[in-house]
Amino acid sequence: MAMRKGARLDDDIENGGHKDNKIDDSPHVKGFNFKDPRIMDGNWIHEPNRDMIRDFFRLLAICHTCIAETDENGKVSYEAESPDEAAFVIAARELGFEFYKRSPSTIIVREWDPSQNVVEKRKYELLNILEFSSSRKRMSVIVKEPEGRILLLSKGADSVMFRRLAPNGRKIEEATRRHINEYSDSGLRTLVLAYRVLDDKEYKEFNEKLNAAKTSVSADRDEKIEQAADSIETDLILLGATAVEDKLQKGVPECIDKLAQAGIKIWVLTGDKMETAINIGFACSLLRQGMTQIIITLEQSDIIAMEKTGDKFAIAKASKQRVMDQIEVGIKQIPPSTKVSTESFALIIDGKSLTYALEDDVKLKFLDLAIKCASVICCRSSPKQKALVTRLVKQVTHKVTLAIGDGANDVGMLQEADIGVGISGAEGMQAVMASDVAVAQFRFLERLLLVHGHWCYRRISVMICYFFYKNVTFGVTIFLYEAFASFSGKPAYNDWFLSLYNVFFTSLPVIALGVFDQDVSARLCIQYPQLYQEGVQNVLFSWRRIIGWMLNGVMNAVLIFFFCITAFEDQAFRQDGQVAGLDALGVVMYTCIVWVVNCQMALSVNYFTIIQHIFIWGSITFWYLFLLVYGAINPRFSTTAYMVFIEQLAPALSFWLVTLFVVMATLVPYFSYAAIQIRFFPMFHNKIQWKRYLGKAEDPEVARQLSSRHRTSSQQRMVGISARRDGKAMQITMETELEVRE
């Protein structure tokens, strides 16, 4: 962060040391990393605003939905809906306000009194819980103290909490806003804490209103409950703010960099504040220095002043117009696609603005601006907005969308995307249960897409094309035979030959290819992420490629048929001068087809395993065994195949020579085409295979040269660690050239 802001880090800190060389012997507490001698160890009792500090910690210990569990040794642990909730109750416990037990109607807190050095159990009567929702962006509880006071304790986003403060509850508002901005600049997640004292009459009226809303059976039941909660969550007294560090998982910047190099557009949809989201963007290399930020926000003085008037219609109209104006300005900033520009842009939009940007008459302009930007960050987004943005991109661009998230607020987005990836972890299992694929960490997405995604695309593409090929080869020989026999209806092959072709003799090799084949290793897939573009551009499953495989099948069928007909038409292959009958001719053609399609598979495989060898050569061997066994069965069952192989073909040298010649002659055209294509018109994976053959594939310099040649001017990297490095190198080069000119 200091480097991004241009500030110098202290040498000791930069080198991993510390100015304070005292060893901290205090045990590490998971979820708590806070040191402040002014309030630690009960020192808060000596502060002038100790009552406010006490209420602050009490709010942390009470306003939540955590469950406390006590083990045999009396140690309390917490089960929370989110890591943030757990962090709050742990922090309160470490500072002397331990949430100890809860029941449906009570909450027990063990408070340490530093002045008397005693722990006191305080039992609060839990009257109501006003739960958090994405629209409310806050949570409140109403409790009754042992002394009899009724308190409303509330915590929520600063965007909604500051508006609900009482005039006499804003004493520390300016300082709190300043601290929140500092926390956000550091990439921390913030919440505002406030409370209110209720009198009995006021609470009774509210409780009746809330119960009436809860028992309502009308369609607007939820709205009535929210209105009841809104009516009591006013005139609050500000207590302060919290900041929670949500560290990036290991490998996130590197993973995003690889995905960006693979040509995948990455958007961030988050509920964090704009400042926090921007700093996370810099931390994971979605944003970088020199990138032009197009910020669309309604946090402007005139809009804020209008919101205080309470005229909702005027506010909505002015806000929508302001969002449209900012989108128009952003579109004008970006040069047209016809001009080559090295400048990159990032779009950053807040939740309020996103509400109007997703309206029917604005969303297409918003999407047009977003697509032209290298990075898009939508902050303060509700779960519904995340889903709507995903739907907009999917429906308008017709691109395949993938959403990845780890929390319950990501469920709508995961279900709306074409592919939903849930991260299992501290946020719970809701995202995993709603997703198509589950991973343990974000960085595993790199291997999921770049390795298994590329392999699966290649395997499925080749497998389907091969299915077309082998069936066209088989079918065209039948058609040619019928034409040769004047469409007399005489079958070219035995009925069982027809039935078992796709079951035993040619199916297993293609299944093995669809499971095991790899054009390059996993390490090279990650080292050359541009390989993923072969799937995006559909180079292996285009109509041209499908038709090419089918034409290859037609050509092979023609060669097999006419070579076999020519070889056995007037050729005697037994000592008594007997020539080949139609039954023998059918077996010869079938034998050649089994050999050709399986050898064709062997030529198409890039990564041989023992299973593939067994399936390919085993299928051919099984054909000969089948001929032996089936031909020896009673002719009532084997019909035209009776003793054809044993008595006619196997003893004849011409049968074996014709089989060898036909197989080689049929495969030579494909082999020649493949050799010319790899040598003179190689695809990207062919280049990597050639470098691997030369032993240079893992050389970083070779990888950089191959990647730069493969990438066109319109595919320049704009985000990621490598883009930041390339941008810095370009800046240094330009400065050097300028100095030379001077």
XYZ file of C-alpha atoms in Angstrom:
742
model
C 0.000 0.000 0.000
C 2.864 2.362 0.853
C 4.524 1.627 -2.477
C 1.269 2.352 -4.335
C 0.920 5.696 -2.567
C 4.564 6.606 -3.191
C 5.502 6.581 0.500
C 8.724 5.052 1.849
C 8.562 2.116 4.184
C 10.791 2.046 7.212
C 13.918 0.021 6.464
C 13.359 -2.305 9.399
C 9.800 -3.027 8.332
C 10.757 -3.400 4.687
C 13.407 -5.941 5.597
C 10.992 -7.914 7.691
C 12.208 -6.622 11.047
C 10.618 -4.445 13.691
C 11.774 -1.388 15.523
C 10.392 -2.786 18.753
C 12.510 -5.833 19.463
C 10.483 -6.937 22.470
C 9.228 -10.477 22.170
C 5.463 -10.813 22.467
C 4.821 -13.910 24.574
C 1.038 -13.568 24.537
C -0.708 -16.572 22.942
C -2.138 -16.058 19.468
C -5.943 -15.940 19.342
C -7.527 -16.942 16.052
C -9.661 -14.115 14.688
C -8.081 -11.450 16.943
C -5.017 -9.443 15.991
C -5.342 -6.173 17.863
C -2.915 -4.337 20.144
C -3.698 -1.026 21.833
C -2.411 -0.432 25.385
C -5.030 2.285 25.935
C -7.853 -0.261 26.114
C -6.121 -3.622 26.570
C -5.911 -5.230 30.022
C -8.758 -3.076 31.315
C -6.944 0.214 30.720
C -10.057 1.578 29.000
C -11.411 2.293 32.480
C -8.997 5.237 32.719
C -10.160 6.876 29.479
C -12.397 9.988 29.708
C -15.090 8.357 27.492
C -15.056 5.015 29.333
C -18.850 4.732 29.381
C -18.980 4.938 25.599
C -16.167 2.366 25.290
C -18.032 0.019 27.653
C -21.228 0.359 25.607
C -19.201 -0.263 22.430
C -17.871 -3.582 23.748
C -21.253 -4.568 25.135
C -22.782 -4.024 21.706
C -20.148 -6.308 20.160
C -20.924 -9.004 22.736
C -24.722 -8.777 22.358
C -25.645 -7.668 18.812
C -25.082 -10.876 16.818
C -26.559 -14.293 16.069
C -23.598 -16.405 17.232
C -23.990 -19.581 19.251
C -21.669 -20.144 22.241
C -20.431 -23.655 22.952
C -18.626 -24.555 26.195
C -16.305 -27.570 26.320
C -15.427 -29.783 29.315
C -12.692 -27.401 30.430
C -15.035 -24.430 30.448
C -13.539 -22.858 27.321
C -16.072 -21.037 25.172
C -16.038 -21.305 21.369
C -18.380 -19.670 18.888
C -20.363 -20.806 15.856
C -21.140 -17.837 13.606
C -22.813 -17.252 10.254
C -19.762 -15.347 9.021
C -16.131 -14.850 10.085
C -16.885 -11.179 10.784
C -19.497 -12.091 13.419
C -17.045 -14.464 15.074
C -14.313 -11.813 15.013
C -16.549 -9.324 16.844
C -17.477 -11.653 19.720
C -13.871 -12.868 20.029
C -12.641 -9.268 20.185
C -15.224 -8.431 22.867
C -14.148 -11.504 24.860
C -10.457 -10.619 24.666
C -11.258 -7.106 25.897
C -13.235 -8.320 28.904
C -16.808 -8.706 27.609
C -17.320 -12.423 27.022
C -20.481 -13.619 25.327
C -21.110 -16.714 27.453
C -24.512 -18.198 26.731
C -27.717 -17.530 24.882
C -31.247 -18.874 24.909
C -34.273 -17.874 22.838
C -35.071 -15.169 25.399
C -31.783 -14.291 27.156
C -28.140 -13.461 26.504
C -25.542 -13.878 29.261
C -22.341 -11.822 29.106
C -19.457 -12.194 31.541
C -17.994 -8.725 32.040
C -14.697 -8.030 33.742
C -14.728 -4.972 35.990
C -11.120 -3.666 35.955
C -11.703 -1.338 38.909
C -12.634 -4.205 41.277
C -10.935 -7.013 39.291
C -14.037 -9.191 39.343
C -16.013 -10.940 36.613
C -19.723 -10.221 36.712
C -22.407 -12.173 34.894
C -24.938 -9.862 33.285
C -28.151 -11.388 32.006
C -29.889 -9.453 29.216
C -33.458 -10.214 28.251
C -33.576 -10.621 24.461
C -36.739 -8.908 23.266
C -36.326 -8.738 19.471
C -33.810 -9.480 16.726
C -34.040 -7.332 13.593
C -32.020 -9.489 11.234
C -29.544 -8.344 8.627
C -30.641 -8.262 4.997
C -29.001 -7.075 1.813
C -31.517 -4.239 1.461
C -31.339 -3.094 5.129
C -27.526 -3.444 5.345
C -27.745 -3.470 9.131
C -28.717 -5.654 12.072
C -30.257 -4.696 15.398
C -31.237 -6.345 18.653
C -33.495 -5.002 21.391
C -32.526 -6.107 24.902
C -33.509 -5.283 28.454
C -30.649 -4.644 30.870
C -30.601 -6.075 34.395
C -31.175 -2.503 35.567
C -34.397 -2.353 33.536
C -33.340 -0.096 30.635
C -34.475 -1.159 27.150
C -31.710 -0.738 24.566
C -31.708 -0.895 20.780
C -28.224 -1.998 19.652
C -27.490 -1.657 15.949
C -24.567 -2.217 13.605
C -24.404 -1.790 9.835
C -22.865 -0.153 6.809
C -21.861 3.488 7.141
C -23.986 4.377 4.114
C -27.178 3.596 6.072
C -26.130 4.125 9.695
C -25.012 7.752 9.506
C -28.412 8.737 8.104
C -30.129 7.305 11.178
C -28.173 9.184 13.838
C -29.899 11.615 16.178
C -28.736 15.247 16.183
C -27.287 14.750 19.673
C -25.698 11.416 18.662
C -23.211 12.806 16.141
C -20.490 14.023 18.501
C -17.863 11.702 17.077
C -19.273 11.453 13.543
C -16.502 13.451 11.872
C -13.737 11.487 13.588
C -15.508 8.189 12.862
C -15.873 9.041 9.173
C -12.187 9.890 9.030
C -11.252 6.616 10.700
C -13.533 4.624 8.386
C -11.849 6.186 5.364
C -8.437 5.297 6.806
C -9.567 1.717 7.426
C -10.960 1.461 3.907
C -7.704 2.804 2.453
C -5.971 -0.056 4.269
C -8.303 -2.605 2.665
C -10.316 -3.309 5.832
C -14.033 -4.055 6.023
C -15.903 -1.552 8.181
C -19.119 -1.366 10.194
C -20.675 1.447 12.227
C -22.013 0.783 15.749
C -24.803 2.806 17.385
C -27.447 2.432 20.075
C -30.617 3.981 21.422
C -32.474 3.921 24.747
C -36.188 3.127 24.392
C -38.931 3.908 26.884
C -41.564 1.294 27.709
C -44.356 2.975 25.784
C -42.288 3.389 22.620
C -41.125 -0.225 22.701
C -44.642 -1.513 23.333
C -45.995 0.339 20.291
C -43.139 -0.946 18.141
C -43.560 -4.526 19.353
C -47.255 -4.504 18.535
C -46.504 -3.139 15.059
C -43.785 -5.751 14.487
C -45.978 -8.646 15.672
C -48.809 -7.484 13.439
C -46.403 -7.437 10.474
C -45.046 -10.903 11.308
C -48.507 -12.435 11.588
C -49.639 -10.837 8.351
C -50.442 -13.266 5.534
C -50.431 -10.687 2.756
C -47.896 -10.569 -0.058
C -46.213 -7.486 1.408
C -45.411 -9.159 4.748
C -41.642 -8.636 4.410
C -42.128 -4.977 3.514
C -44.270 -4.446 6.614
C -41.609 -6.045 8.813
C -38.952 -3.834 7.253
C -41.087 -0.723 7.751
C -41.596 -1.613 11.407
C -37.844 -2.035 11.872
C -37.157 1.250 10.064
C -39.511 3.081 12.393
C -37.526 2.143 15.515
C -33.992 2.294 14.041
C -33.834 6.082 14.145
C -32.327 8.753 16.403
C -29.350 6.519 17.168
C -26.300 7.539 19.195
C -23.003 6.795 17.478
C -20.559 4.609 19.441
C -17.818 4.083 16.856
C -16.734 1.818 14.024
C -15.082 -1.561 13.579
C -12.556 -2.685 10.980
C -12.067 -6.341 10.040
C -9.176 -7.581 7.941
C -10.236 -10.066 5.282
C -6.921 -11.264 3.920
C -6.535 -12.344 0.339
C -6.048 -16.061 0.093
C -2.688 -17.396 -0.948
C -2.049 -17.213 -4.681
C -4.955 -14.923 -5.616
C -2.882 -12.258 -7.489
C -0.971 -14.929 -9.395
C -4.188 -16.773 -10.271
C -5.863 -13.592 -11.548
C -2.766 -12.798 -13.605
C -2.868 -16.214 -15.299
C -6.597 -15.946 -15.972
C -6.093 -12.491 -17.487
C -3.312 -13.839 -19.734
C -5.726 -16.572 -20.820
C -8.053 -13.867 -22.157
C -10.683 -14.170 -19.422
C -12.397 -10.915 -18.427
C -12.576 -10.578 -14.649
C -15.205 -8.509 -12.841
C -15.370 -8.035 -9.084
C -18.829 -7.819 -7.488
C -18.440 -7.083 -3.783
C -20.369 -5.682 -0.868
C -17.350 -3.785 0.484
C -16.947 -0.018 0.486
C -15.515 1.595 -2.619
C -12.192 2.430 -0.961
C -11.840 -1.133 0.335
C -12.750 -2.595 -3.057
C -10.226 -0.373 -4.840
C -7.434 -1.400 -2.488
C -8.332 -5.057 -2.879
C -8.208 -4.446 -6.635
C -4.653 -3.152 -6.304
C -3.724 -6.021 -3.976
C -4.869 -8.673 -6.472
C -3.480 -6.750 -9.490
C -6.823 -6.001 -11.108
C -5.875 -2.348 -10.766
C -2.434 -0.878 -11.279
C -0.706 2.463 -11.367
C -1.298 4.321 -14.621
C -4.695 2.743 -15.174
C -7.433 5.338 -15.697
C -10.214 4.842 -13.158
C -13.746 5.679 -14.310
C -15.668 6.065 -11.043
C -19.464 6.208 -11.072
C -20.845 7.205 -7.687
C -23.721 9.137 -6.129
C -21.698 10.154 -3.056
C -21.664 13.772 -4.243
C -22.565 16.867 -2.280
C -25.621 17.907 -4.299
C -27.111 14.384 -4.294
C -26.452 14.022 -0.560
C -28.095 17.389 0.094
C -31.110 16.355 -1.962
C -31.409 13.085 -0.012
C -31.844 15.087 3.193
C -34.989 16.704 1.763
C -36.726 13.310 1.618
C -38.326 13.828 -1.822
C -37.871 10.283 -3.161
C -39.133 11.006 -6.680
C -36.808 13.979 -7.159
C -33.895 12.048 -5.655
C -34.436 9.082 -7.987
C -34.752 11.285 -11.057
C -31.637 13.334 -10.265
C -29.642 10.224 -9.306
C -30.531 8.402 -12.518
C -29.604 11.402 -14.640
C -26.288 11.750 -12.793
C -25.476 8.069 -13.402
C -26.318 8.390 -17.111
C -24.133 11.494 -17.397
C -21.196 9.723 -15.756
C -21.592 6.722 -18.061
C -21.604 8.996 -21.124
C -18.462 10.760 -19.900
C -16.781 7.396 -19.325
C -17.617 6.160 -22.826
C -16.140 9.330 -24.343
C -12.902 8.828 -22.382
C -12.218 5.473 -24.027
C -10.759 5.734 -27.555
C -12.589 3.836 -30.337
C -11.480 0.300 -31.132
C -10.088 1.421 -34.492
C -7.314 3.303 -32.695
C -4.439 1.342 -31.174
C -3.962 2.493 -27.576
C -1.817 1.186 -24.719
C -3.933 3.039 -22.150
C -6.116 0.844 -19.938
C -9.301 1.734 -18.082
C -11.033 0.446 -14.964
C -14.721 0.966 -14.191
C -15.656 1.340 -10.517
C -19.318 1.761 -9.591
C -21.078 1.769 -6.218
C -24.308 0.036 -5.233
C -26.514 3.130 -5.393
C -25.388 3.959 -8.911
C -25.680 0.318 -9.942
C -29.373 0.403 -9.033
C -30.000 2.986 -11.767
C -27.374 1.575 -14.165
C -29.291 -1.723 -14.298
C -32.582 -0.116 -15.331
C -33.835 -1.095 -18.777
C -33.064 2.191 -20.530
C -29.545 2.505 -19.045
C -28.153 -1.025 -18.752
C -26.983 -1.395 -22.362
C -24.896 1.787 -22.143
C -23.511 0.642 -18.805
C -22.587 -2.741 -20.276
C -20.993 -1.082 -23.322
C -18.776 0.980 -21.020
C -17.959 -2.001 -18.806
C -16.941 -4.235 -21.726
C -14.532 -1.601 -23.007
C -12.755 -1.463 -19.625
C -10.001 -3.854 -18.647
C -11.293 -4.176 -15.067
C -14.751 -3.734 -13.565
C -15.396 -3.411 -9.827
C -18.969 -3.132 -8.516
C -18.822 -2.248 -4.817
C -21.545 -2.103 -2.174
C -23.473 -4.568 -4.365
C -26.442 -6.450 -2.970
C -26.910 -10.167 -3.788
C -29.699 -9.240 -6.197
C -27.466 -6.737 -8.011
C -24.726 -9.358 -8.348
C -27.204 -11.719 -9.987
C -28.589 -8.989 -12.263
C -25.113 -7.975 -13.468
C -24.313 -11.618 -14.224
C -27.581 -12.037 -16.115
C -26.967 -8.846 -18.095
C -23.536 -9.981 -19.255
C -24.781 -13.477 -20.103
C -27.876 -12.433 -22.038
C -26.480 -9.475 -23.979
C -22.953 -10.634 -24.825
C -23.886 -14.333 -25.238
C -20.586 -15.215 -23.596
C -20.079 -18.072 -21.171
C -20.038 -16.651 -17.639
C -18.420 -18.146 -14.554
C -19.142 -16.844 -11.062
C -17.046 -17.709 -8.012
C -17.979 -16.850 -4.439
C -17.760 -18.114 -0.881
C -20.740 -16.644 0.964
C -24.510 -16.789 1.147
C -24.708 -13.379 -0.551
C -23.112 -14.943 -3.663
C -25.750 -17.649 -4.125
C -27.878 -15.681 -6.614
C -24.837 -14.835 -8.722
C -23.631 -18.469 -8.693
C -27.008 -19.751 -9.838
C -27.397 -17.087 -12.532
C -24.008 -17.746 -14.157
C -23.472 -20.540 -16.674
C -20.950 -22.093 -14.286
C -21.007 -21.524 -10.527
C -17.876 -22.221 -8.476
C -18.287 -22.229 -4.699
C -15.385 -21.809 -2.283
C -15.759 -23.888 0.863
C -14.402 -22.238 3.975
C -15.153 -19.944 6.867
C -18.135 -18.284 5.156
C -20.197 -21.473 5.356
C -21.457 -23.980 2.816
C -24.299 -22.027 1.193
C -22.173 -21.063 -1.826
C -20.916 -24.629 -2.244
C -24.431 -26.084 -2.090
C -25.644 -23.658 -4.788
C -22.672 -24.118 -7.138
C -21.780 -26.547 -9.907
C -18.172 -27.006 -8.768
C -16.637 -26.611 -5.307
C -13.019 -25.688 -4.587
C -11.210 -25.105 -1.302
C -9.337 -21.949 -2.334
C -9.593 -19.320 -5.060
C -6.175 -20.193 -6.502
C -7.435 -23.656 -7.471
C -9.521 -21.914 -10.141
C -6.282 -21.519 -12.115
C -5.787 -25.265 -12.429
C -9.515 -25.909 -12.842
C -9.750 -23.662 -15.929
C -6.302 -23.540 -17.498
C -5.432 -27.216 -17.026
C -8.597 -29.282 -16.727
C -10.651 -26.809 -18.766
C -8.202 -26.967 -21.676
C -7.776 -30.734 -21.448
C -11.525 -31.371 -21.297
C -12.209 -29.092 -24.265
C -9.556 -30.851 -26.327
C -10.643 -34.348 -25.287
C -14.326 -33.762 -25.985
C -13.634 -32.014 -29.302
C -11.348 -34.747 -30.638
C -13.603 -37.477 -29.266
C -16.710 -36.148 -31.033
C -14.832 -35.560 -34.285
C -13.439 -39.075 -34.083
C -16.926 -40.516 -33.586
C -18.007 -38.788 -36.786
C -14.901 -40.061 -38.565
C -15.129 -43.741 -37.623
C -18.844 -43.982 -38.376
C -18.485 -42.183 -41.711
C -15.648 -44.550 -42.621
C -17.770 -47.579 -41.781
C -20.974 -46.262 -43.345
C -19.474 -45.154 -46.659
C -17.980 -48.629 -47.272
C -21.493 -50.077 -46.887
C -22.872 -47.516 -49.351
C -20.098 -48.178 -51.889
C -20.651 -51.939 -51.583
C -24.385 -51.543 -52.231
C -23.639 -49.370 -55.270
C -21.099 -51.964 -56.443
C -23.753 -54.704 -56.037
C -26.323 -52.644 -57.972
C -28.291 -52.062 -54.771
C -29.345 -55.685 -54.725
C -29.782 -55.686 -50.952
C -26.916 -58.099 -50.377
C -25.324 -57.038 -47.027
C -21.639 -56.196 -47.016
C -21.114 -57.417 -43.464
C -22.524 -60.036 -41.147
C -25.278 -58.768 -38.830
C -23.119 -59.202 -35.734
C -20.300 -57.283 -37.403
C -22.695 -54.354 -37.802
C -23.919 -54.580 -34.218
C -20.541 -54.868 -32.513
C -18.621 -52.218 -34.479
C -19.450 -49.394 -32.063
C -19.652 -51.637 -29.010
C -16.377 -53.554 -28.851
C -14.081 -52.884 -31.801
C -13.866 -49.066 -31.861
C -15.480 -47.658 -28.691
C -12.909 -48.226 -25.941
C -9.981 -46.343 -27.584
C -12.041 -43.176 -28.029
C -13.262 -43.383 -24.436
C -9.657 -43.649 -23.270
C -8.792 -40.581 -25.346
C -11.699 -38.680 -23.806
C -10.422 -39.485 -20.312
C -6.610 -39.530 -20.458
C -5.323 -37.510 -23.424
C -3.162 -34.428 -22.807
C -1.641 -32.288 -25.534
C 0.710 -30.612 -23.011
C 1.412 -31.232 -19.336
C -0.351 -29.439 -16.473
C 2.770 -27.386 -15.750
C 2.931 -26.143 -19.353
C -0.811 -25.372 -19.387
C -0.197 -22.970 -16.490
C 3.043 -21.630 -17.951
C 1.275 -20.943 -21.285
C -2.222 -19.739 -20.253
C -2.853 -18.566 -23.839
C -3.621 -22.230 -24.592
C -7.013 -21.603 -23.033
C -7.871 -19.358 -25.988
C -8.038 -22.433 -28.234
C -11.259 -23.287 -26.429
C -12.589 -19.731 -26.436
C -11.932 -19.402 -30.183
C -13.198 -22.966 -30.747
C -10.304 -23.877 -33.025
C -10.634 -27.630 -32.326
C -14.387 -27.954 -32.841
C -15.185 -25.610 -35.686
C -17.278 -26.651 -38.685
C -14.121 -26.654 -40.758
C -12.526 -29.197 -38.442
C -15.636 -31.374 -38.182
C -16.063 -31.455 -41.977
C -12.335 -32.169 -42.330
C -12.641 -35.255 -40.139
C -15.706 -36.398 -42.085
C -13.905 -35.940 -45.414
C -11.004 -37.921 -43.975
C -13.489 -40.689 -43.182
C -14.929 -40.592 -46.706
C -11.446 -40.753 -48.241
C -10.417 -43.654 -46.005
C -13.611 -45.550 -46.865
C -13.042 -45.070 -50.615
C -9.421 -46.230 -50.357
C -10.317 -49.267 -48.244
C -13.166 -50.327 -50.514
C -11.419 -49.977 -53.878
C -8.101 -51.403 -52.677
C -9.899 -54.476 -51.320
C -12.098 -54.876 -54.420
C -9.116 -54.484 -56.749
C -6.942 -56.866 -54.741
C -9.505 -59.695 -54.541
C -11.660 -59.215 -57.650
C -9.789 -61.721 -59.887
C -7.267 -62.979 -57.361
C -7.136 -66.618 -56.363
C -6.006 -66.965 -52.787
C -6.286 -70.764 -52.333
C -4.315 -73.589 -53.926
C -7.353 -74.946 -55.769
C -7.835 -71.599 -57.515
C -10.857 -70.475 -55.498
C -11.387 -66.702 -55.739
C -12.685 -64.450 -52.976
C -16.393 -64.646 -52.285
C -18.508 -61.765 -51.094
C -18.379 -63.079 -47.534
C -14.587 -63.123 -47.541
C -14.500 -59.669 -49.150
C -16.697 -58.298 -46.357
C -14.398 -59.720 -43.676
C -11.326 -58.254 -45.417
C -12.905 -54.771 -45.613
C -14.094 -54.988 -42.008
C -10.607 -56.024 -40.874
C -9.052 -53.082 -42.709
C -11.603 -50.678 -41.173
C -10.891 -51.931 -37.629
C -7.169 -51.515 -38.200
C -7.454 -48.091 -39.851
C -9.794 -46.418 -37.338
C -7.791 -47.728 -34.366
C -4.459 -46.741 -35.889
C -5.969 -43.356 -36.714
C -6.759 -43.055 -33.008
C -3.147 -43.948 -32.192
C -1.977 -41.108 -34.456
C -4.382 -38.668 -32.775
C -3.333 -39.459 -29.208
C -0.799 -37.050 -27.696
C -0.335 -38.729 -24.328
C -0.111 -42.519 -24.287
C -0.872 -44.501 -21.144
C -0.878 -48.249 -20.679
C -4.680 -48.148 -20.718
C -4.732 -46.568 -24.168
C -2.294 -49.169 -25.511
C -4.472 -51.939 -24.101
C -7.654 -50.454 -25.566
C -6.276 -49.688 -29.053
C -4.326 -52.876 -29.698
C -6.727 -54.924 -27.581
C -9.662 -53.857 -29.776
C -7.836 -55.095 -32.884
C -6.850 -58.345 -31.155
C -10.412 -58.843 -29.934
C -11.631 -58.619 -33.549
C -9.450 -61.565 -34.580
C -10.485 -63.564 -31.505
C -14.123 -62.804 -32.282
C -13.645 -64.061 -35.865
C -12.117 -67.293 -34.571
C -14.827 -67.987 -31.995
C -17.831 -66.728 -33.960
C -16.687 -68.443 -37.170
C -16.433 -71.775 -35.355
C -20.049 -71.696 -34.163
C -22.744 -73.669 -35.940
C -23.547 -72.008 -39.300
C -27.159 -71.601 -38.213
C -25.855 -68.879 -35.876
C -22.647 -67.668 -37.549
C -24.285 -67.655 -41.021
C -21.959 -65.908 -43.497
C -19.020 -65.798 -41.063
C -18.765 -69.569 -40.710
C -15.098 -70.633 -41.084
C -14.359 -67.594 -43.271
C -11.301 -66.591 -41.308
C -10.035 -70.021 -40.315
C -10.402 -71.766 -43.685
C -10.230 -68.937 -46.238
C -8.400 -65.852 -45.027
C -5.918 -66.875 -42.339
C -4.019 -69.369 -44.547
C -3.784 -66.857 -47.415
C -0.690 -64.630 -47.453
C -2.502 -62.170 -49.704
C -5.001 -61.415 -46.909
C -2.245 -60.285 -44.552
C -0.390 -58.358 -47.253
C -3.548 -56.563 -48.403
C -4.403 -55.654 -44.807
C -0.918 -54.227 -44.244
C -0.874 -52.315 -47.536
C -4.402 -50.888 -47.175
C -3.772 -49.693 -43.598
C -0.515 -47.949 -44.531
C -1.893 -46.448 -47.754
C -5.000 -45.158 -45.975
C -3.126 -43.515 -43.094
C -0.390 -41.870 -45.204
C -2.589 -38.915 -46.358
C -3.577 -37.978 -42.784
C -0.011 -38.458 -41.531
C 1.340 -36.241 -44.322
C -1.280 -33.553 -43.661
C -0.527 -33.576 -39.923
C 3.229 -33.339 -40.547
C 2.860 -30.384 -42.958
C 0.407 -28.613 -40.673
C 2.655 -28.955 -37.604
C 5.782 -27.948 -39.538
C 4.493 -25.003 -41.552
C 1.123 -23.964 -40.040
C 1.391 -24.895 -36.356
C -1.265 -24.053 -33.810
C -0.196 -22.736 -30.437
C -0.169 -26.153 -28.759
C 1.927 -27.519 -31.648
C 4.555 -24.840 -30.983
C 4.671 -25.761 -27.310
C 4.957 -29.471 -28.182
C 7.869 -28.708 -30.514
C 9.639 -26.650 -27.853
C 9.045 -29.460 -25.369
C 10.607 -31.908 -27.838
C 13.650 -29.612 -28.045
C 13.743 -29.350 -24.231
C 13.089 -25.591 -24.189
C 9.399 -25.432 -23.266
C 9.992 -24.551 -19.606
C 12.537 -21.804 -20.362
C 10.902 -18.510 -19.165
C 12.416 -16.536 -22.037
C 11.086 -19.018 -24.612
C 7.685 -18.893 -22.933
C 7.659 -15.093 -23.047
C 8.581 -15.035 -26.752
C 5.963 -17.646 -27.703
C 3.250 -15.872 -25.706
C 4.055 -12.449 -27.163
C 3.959 -13.809 -30.732
C 0.657 -15.554 -30.116
C -0.977 -12.441 -28.636
C -2.320 -9.889 -31.109
C -2.402 -6.146 -30.526
C -6.048 -6.326 -29.469
C -5.201 -8.908 -26.813
C -2.649 -6.864 -24.850
C -2.704 -7.672 -21.155
C -4.263 -4.861 -19.160
C -4.565 -6.483 -15.726
C -2.497 -8.827 -13.606
C 1.001 -8.925 -12.170
C 2.597 -9.366 -15.591
C 0.640 -6.399 -16.978
C 1.912 -4.266 -14.095
C 5.471 -5.448 -14.793
C 5.132 -4.829 -18.544
C 3.670 -1.378 -17.891
C 6.556 -0.490 -15.613
C 9.074 -1.727 -18.176
C 7.387 0.313 -20.912
C 7.453 3.408 -18.688
C 11.180 2.977 -18.009
C 11.841 2.475 -21.738
C 9.955 5.652 -22.643
C 11.806 7.637 -19.970
C 15.130 6.317 -21.254
C 14.275 7.245 -24.853
C 13.245 10.723 -23.700
C 16.565 11.211 -21.884
C 18.493 10.074 -24.968
C 16.609 12.540 -27.159
C 17.311 15.366 -24.734
